[in-house]
Amino acid sequence: MSLHPERLPSSLILVGAGKMGGSMLEGWLDVGMNPSGVTVIDPRPSEEMTRLCAEKGIALNPSDQPSGPDVLVLAVKPQMLETAAPALNGYLGPQTLIISILAGKTIGDLTGRLPAASAVVRAMPNLPASIGRGATGAAANAQVSETQRLMADALLASNGIVEWLPSEDLIDAVTAVSGSGPAYVFHLVECLAEAGAAAGLPPDLAQRLARATVTGAGELLFRSDLPPATLRQNVTSPGGTTAAALEILMRDPDGLKDLMREAVAAAKRRAGELAG
Ligand SMILES: NC(=O)c1ccc[n+]([C@@H]2O[C@H](COP(=O)([O-])OP(=O)(O)OC[C@H]3O[C@@H](n4cnc5c(N)ncnc54)[C@H](OP(=O)(O)O)[C@@H]3O)[C@@H](O)[C@H]2O)c1
């Protein structure tokens, strides 16, 4: 991950400081964003958010309406866009870059509802962003300048890796892979634990082993430059126990590959339906 604190905006409004907005704010502060340049708008901020803003000197729901920041980050629930739109319009200046993380809301939806909008980045982060290990796919409209794209990259990279997409159309596929992906991995732990119990382990013990195995393997993958296939081959002796299991998981057809392809296709299809 390449962090560029010097590219962070000097003024930013965060609209919606819930789970994801709050995590993003913490990421920006961690990489050196100047808190006095941040304004948070949220009608019912959590106690933690109120405390964080007070501690850091961040303006929270100021009585003077802020306007024309470098960046406005939109992190309300998608269904709140309609309600929030009139207020949002008032915050925008001609140079303001909007970064939206609203699932299913296209750049067209945003510019359609916000007449003052021009430059828009649509981003899809995922849950591990809350611990700085997220994976975000992002797409920009033609009005986004190179400086604004780098600014968006600096903000999004504070929560993990950022992949810029050549076309917004790819967001549904990103949603299906990394957006929804953490749940697939949690389910893998459930399946491994259940299989361990079926193999004779006490269920609690199987849970602990499965959990530590997936998090440990994930950390190894994180720390390594090797492709996952090489890491897999490195621990698979011919004719050994791992090979016996992989023969089942990798069978063709009906192995994990086909199942995963089907699952990701279903998630992508659903993302398209929800957007439409
Ligand atoms: N969580 C994820 O893993 C994830 C991943 C990718 C994308 N996203 C996107 O991130 C967005 C936020 O999700 P979340 O899970 O963080 O939801 P959340 O915890 O409900 O956060 C939304 C926040 O916005 C506040 N809000 C509601 N109306 C507002 C308004 N008019 N102006 C300002 N703030 C307002 C809400 O307050 P109240 O609670 O009082 O209504 C809440 O604090 C969603 O659009 C979602 O699609 C989330």
Coordinates of C-alpha atoms and ligand atoms in Angstrom, one line a residue:
M1 CA 0.0 0.0 0.0
S2 CA 1.5 3.4 -0.9
L3 CA 0.5 6.2 1.4
H4 CA 0.7 9.8 0.2
P5 CA -0.3 12.1 3.1
E6 CA 0.8 15.1 1.0
R7 CA -2.0 14.3 -1.4
L8 CA -4.7 14.4 1.2
P9 CA -7.3 17.2 0.8
S10 CA -7.1 20.2 3.0
S11 CA -10.8 20.3 3.5
L12 CA -13.3 17.5 3.6
I13 CA -16.9 16.9 4.6
L14 CA -17.9 13.4 5.6
V15 CA -21.7 12.9 5.3
G16 CA -22.8 9.8 7.2
A17 CA -20.4 8.8 10.1
G18 CA -21.7 5.3 10.7
K19 CA -19.7 2.0 10.5
M20 CA -18.0 2.6 7.2
G21 CA -17.8 6.4 7.3
G22 CA -16.4 6.3 10.8
S23 CA -13.8 3.7 9.8
M24 CA -12.7 5.8 6.9
L25 CA -12.4 8.8 9.1
E26 CA -10.1 6.9 11.5
G27 CA -8.0 5.8 8.5
W28 CA -7.6 9.4 7.3
L29 CA -6.6 10.6 10.7
D30 CA -4.1 7.7 11.1
V31 CA -2.3 8.7 7.9
G32 CA -2.0 12.3 8.8
M33 CA -5.2 14.1 7.6
N34 CA -5.5 17.5 9.4
P35 CA -8.5 17.1 11.7
S36 CA -9.3 20.8 11.6
G37 CA -9.9 20.4 7.8
V38 CA -12.6 17.8 8.5
T39 CA -16.4 18.4 9.0
V40 CA -18.7 15.5 9.9
I41 CA -22.4 15.7 9.2
D42 CA -24.5 13.0 10.8
P43 CA -27.9 13.7 12.5
R44 CA -27.4 11.1 15.2
P45 CA -23.7 10.6 15.7
S46 CA -22.6 7.7 18.0
E47 CA -21.0 8.5 21.3
E48 CA -17.6 7.3 20.0
M49 CA -17.9 9.6 17.0
T50 CA -18.9 12.6 19.2
R51 CA -15.9 11.8 21.5
L52 CA -13.5 11.4 18.6
C53 CA -14.6 14.7 17.0
A54 CA -14.3 16.6 20.4
E55 CA -10.8 15.1 21.1
K56 CA -9.4 15.8 17.6
G57 CA -11.1 19.2 17.1
I58 CA -13.2 18.0 14.2
A59 CA -16.3 20.1 13.4
L60 CA -19.4 17.9 14.0
N61 CA -22.7 19.2 12.6
P62 CA -21.6 22.8 12.7
S63 CA -24.3 25.5 12.8
D64 CA -22.5 27.4 10.0
Q65 CA -23.1 25.4 6.9
P66 CA -19.8 24.3 5.4
S67 CA -19.4 24.6 1.7
G68 CA -17.0 24.1 -1.2
P69 CA -14.6 21.6 0.4
D70 CA -12.0 19.8 -1.7
V71 CA -13.8 16.6 -1.1
L72 CA -17.2 15.4 0.1
V73 CA -17.4 11.8 1.1
L74 CA -20.8 10.3 1.0
A75 CA -21.3 7.4 3.4
V76 CA -25.0 7.3 4.2
K77 CA -27.2 4.3 3.5
P78 CA -28.1 4.2 -0.2
Q79 CA -31.8 4.6 0.5
M80 CA -30.9 7.9 2.3
L81 CA -29.6 9.6 -0.8
E82 CA -32.9 11.0 -1.8
T83 CA -33.5 12.6 1.7
A84 CA -29.9 13.9 2.0
A85 CA -29.6 15.3 -1.6
P86 CA -30.9 18.9 -1.0
A87 CA -28.5 19.4 2.0
L88 CA -25.6 17.8 0.0
N89 CA -26.1 20.2 -2.9
G90 CA -25.6 23.1 -0.5
Y91 CA -22.2 21.7 0.5
L92 CA -20.8 21.4 -3.0
G93 CA -18.5 24.0 -4.6
P94 CA -17.5 23.9 -8.3
Q95 CA -14.2 22.2 -7.4
T96 CA -15.6 19.7 -4.9
L97 CA -14.8 16.1 -5.6
I98 CA -17.6 13.7 -4.4
I99 CA -16.5 10.3 -3.3
S100 CA -19.5 8.0 -2.9
I101 CA -19.4 4.6 -1.3
L102 CA -23.2 4.1 -1.7
A103 CA -23.7 0.5 -2.8
G104 CA -25.8 0.3 -6.0
K105 CA -25.9 4.1 -6.6
T106 CA -24.3 4.9 -10.0
I107 CA -22.4 8.0 -10.8
G108 CA -25.4 8.9 -13.0
D109 CA -27.7 8.5 -10.0
L110 CA -25.6 10.9 -8.0
T111 CA -25.1 13.6 -10.7
G112 CA -28.9 13.2 -11.5
R113 CA -29.8 14.0 -7.9
L114 CA -27.2 16.6 -7.2
P115 CA -27.3 19.3 -9.8
A116 CA -24.2 21.0 -8.3
A117 CA -22.1 17.8 -8.6
S118 CA -19.3 17.6 -11.2
A119 CA -16.3 15.3 -10.3
V120 CA -17.4 12.0 -8.8
V121 CA -15.6 8.9 -7.7
R122 CA -17.6 5.9 -7.0
A123 CA -15.9 3.5 -4.6
M124 CA -16.7 0.1 -3.2
P125 CA -14.8 -0.6 0.0
N126 CA -15.2 -3.8 2.1
L127 CA -15.4 -4.7 5.8
P128 CA -11.7 -5.1 6.6
A129 CA -11.3 -1.4 5.8
S130 CA -12.3 -1.0 9.4
I131 CA -8.9 -2.4 10.4
G132 CA -6.9 -0.7 7.6
R133 CA -6.8 -4.0 5.5
G134 CA -9.7 -3.3 3.1
A135 CA -9.9 -3.8 -0.6
T136 CA -11.5 -0.9 -2.5
G137 CA -12.5 -0.8 -6.2
A138 CA -13.0 2.8 -7.5
A139 CA -14.1 4.4 -10.7
A140 CA -14.0 8.1 -11.7
N141 CA -16.1 10.1 -14.1
A142 CA -14.5 12.3 -16.8
Q143 CA -14.7 15.4 -14.7
V144 CA -12.3 14.0 -12.1
S145 CA -8.9 15.6 -12.7
E146 CA -5.6 13.7 -12.1
T147 CA -5.0 15.7 -9.0
Q148 CA -8.4 14.8 -7.7
R149 CA -7.9 11.1 -8.5
L150 CA -4.6 11.1 -6.6
M151 CA -6.4 12.8 -3.7
A152 CA -9.2 10.2 -3.7
D153 CA -6.5 7.5 -3.9
A154 CA -4.7 9.0 -0.9
L155 CA -7.9 8.9 1.1
L156 CA -9.1 5.4 0.1
A157 CA -5.6 3.9 0.5
S158 CA -5.6 4.8 4.2
N159 CA -8.1 1.9 4.6
G160 CA -6.2 -0.7 2.5
I161 CA -5.5 -1.4 -1.1
V162 CA -7.2 0.6 -3.9
E163 CA -7.8 -0.7 -7.4
W164 CA -8.9 1.8 -10.0
L165 CA -11.3 0.5 -12.6
P166 CA -11.3 1.4 -16.2
S167 CA -15.1 1.5 -16.2
E168 CA -17.8 1.9 -13.6
D169 CA -19.5 -1.1 -15.1
L170 CA -17.0 -3.3 -13.2
I171 CA -18.2 -2.1 -9.8
D172 CA -20.8 -4.9 -9.7
A173 CA -18.1 -7.5 -10.2
V174 CA -15.9 -5.8 -7.5
T175 CA -18.9 -5.9 -5.2
A176 CA -19.3 -9.7 -5.9
V177 CA -15.6 -10.4 -5.2
S178 CA -14.2 -8.1 -2.5
G179 CA -17.3 -6.3 -1.3
S180 CA -19.2 -9.5 -0.4
G181 CA -16.0 -11.6 -0.2
P182 CA -15.3 -11.3 3.6
A183 CA -18.6 -13.2 4.2
Y184 CA -17.4 -16.1 1.9
V185 CA -14.2 -16.4 4.0
F186 CA -16.2 -16.4 7.3
H187 CA -18.3 -19.1 5.8
L188 CA -15.2 -21.1 4.9
V189 CA -14.3 -21.0 8.6
E190 CA -17.8 -22.3 9.5
C191 CA -17.5 -25.1 6.9
L192 CA -14.0 -26.1 8.0
A193 CA -15.1 -26.2 11.7
E194 CA -18.1 -28.2 10.9
A195 CA -16.0 -30.7 8.9
G196 CA -13.6 -30.9 11.8
A197 CA -16.4 -31.7 14.1
A198 CA -17.6 -34.4 11.7
A199 CA -14.1 -35.8 11.7
G200 CA -14.3 -36.3 15.4
L201 CA -13.0 -33.1 17.0
P202 CA -15.0 -31.5 19.8
P203 CA -16.9 -28.6 18.1
D204 CA -15.3 -25.8 20.1
L205 CA -11.9 -27.1 19.4
A206 CA -12.7 -27.4 15.7
Q207 CA -13.9 -23.8 15.7
R208 CA -10.7 -22.5 17.3
L209 CA -8.5 -24.5 14.8
A210 CA -10.5 -23.4 11.8
R211 CA -10.5 -19.8 12.8
A212 CA -6.7 -19.7 13.5
T213 CA -6.0 -21.6 10.3
V214 CA -7.9 -19.2 8.1
T215 CA -6.5 -16.0 9.8
G216 CA -3.0 -17.5 9.9
A217 CA -3.1 -18.5 6.2
G218 CA -4.6 -15.1 5.4
E219 CA -1.7 -13.4 7.2
L220 CA 0.9 -15.5 5.4
L221 CA -0.7 -14.6 2.1
F222 CA -0.7 -10.9 3.1
R223 CA 3.0 -11.0 4.0
S224 CA 4.1 -13.0 1.0
D225 CA 4.7 -11.9 -2.6
L226 CA 4.1 -15.4 -3.9
P227 CA 0.9 -16.3 -5.8
P228 CA -1.6 -18.3 -3.8
A229 CA -1.2 -21.2 -6.1
T230 CA 2.5 -21.4 -5.2
L231 CA 1.8 -21.1 -1.5
R232 CA -0.7 -24.0 -1.9
Q233 CA 1.8 -26.1 -3.9
N234 CA 4.5 -25.5 -1.3
V235 CA 2.4 -27.2 1.4
T236 CA 1.1 -30.0 -0.8
S237 CA 3.3 -33.1 -0.8
P238 CA 2.4 -35.6 -3.6
G239 CA 0.3 -38.4 -2.2
G240 CA 0.0 -36.6 1.2
T241 CA -2.9 -35.5 3.3
T242 CA -3.3 -32.0 1.8
A243 CA -3.2 -33.6 -1.7
A244 CA -6.0 -36.0 -0.7
A245 CA -8.2 -33.1 0.4
L246 CA -7.4 -30.8 -2.5
E247 CA -8.3 -33.7 -4.9
I248 CA -11.9 -33.2 -3.6
L249 CA -11.9 -29.4 -3.4
M250 CA -10.3 -29.1 -6.9
R251 CA -12.3 -31.7 -8.7
D252 CA -13.5 -30.7 -12.1
P253 CA -16.4 -30.1 -12.4
D254 CA -18.1 -29.5 -9.0
G255 CA -15.1 -28.4 -7.1
L256 CA -14.7 -25.2 -5.2
K257 CA -13.8 -23.3 -8.4
D258 CA -17.2 -23.9 -10.0
L259 CA -19.0 -23.2 -6.8
M260 CA -17.2 -19.9 -6.3
R261 CA -17.7 -18.9 -9.9
E262 CA -21.5 -19.6 -9.4
A263 CA -21.5 -17.7 -6.1
V264 CA -19.7 -14.6 -7.5
A265 CA -21.9 -14.6 -10.6
A266 CA -25.0 -14.6 -8.3
A267 CA -23.7 -11.7 -6.2
K268 CA -22.8 -9.7 -9.4
R269 CA -26.3 -10.4 -10.8
R270 CA -27.9 -9.2 -7.5
A271 CA -25.7 -6.1 -7.4
G272 CA -27.0 -5.2 -10.9
E273 CA -30.6 -5.9 -9.8
L274 CA -30.3 -3.7 -6.7
A275 CA -28.7 -0.9 -8.8
G276 CA -31.5 -1.0 -11.4
Ligands
LIG1 N1 -20.4 -1.5 5.9 C1 -19.8 -2.0 4.8 O1 -19.1 -3.1 4.9 C2 -19.9 -1.3 3.5 C3 -19.1 -1.8 2.4 C4 -19.2 -1.1 1.2 C5 -20.0 0.0 1.1 N2 -20.8 0.4 2.1 C6 -21.7 1.6 2.0 O2 -21.4 2.5 3.0 C7 -22.6 3.2 3.2 C8 -22.8 3.3 4.8 O3 -22.9 2.0 5.3 P1 -22.7 1.7 6.8 O4 -22.7 0.3 7.0 O5 -21.6 2.5 7.4 O6 -24.1 2.3 7.4 P2 -24.4 3.0 8.7 O7 -23.6 2.5 9.8 O8 -25.9 3.0 8.9 O9 -24.0 4.5 8.5 C9 -24.7 5.5 7.8 C10 -24.7 6.8 8.7 O10 -25.3 7.9 8.0 C11 -26.1 8.5 8.9 N3 -27.2 9.3 8.2 C12 -28.4 9.0 7.9 N4 -29.0 10.0 7.2 C13 -28.1 11.0 7.1 C14 -28.1 12.3 6.5 N5 -29.2 12.8 5.9 N6 -27.0 13.0 6.5 C15 -25.9 12.6 7.2 N7 -25.8 11.3 7.7 C16 -26.9 10.6 7.7 C17 -26.7 7.4 9.7 O11 -27.4 7.9 10.9 P3 -28.6 7.0 11.5 O12 -28.0 5.7 11.9 O13 -29.1 7.8 12.7 O14 -29.6 6.8 10.4 C18 -25.5 6.6 10.0 O15 -24.7 7.1 11.1 C19 -23.7 2.5 2.6 O16 -24.2 3.3 1.5 C20 -23.2 1.2 2.1 O17 -23.7 0.8 0.8 C21 -20.7 -0.2 3.3

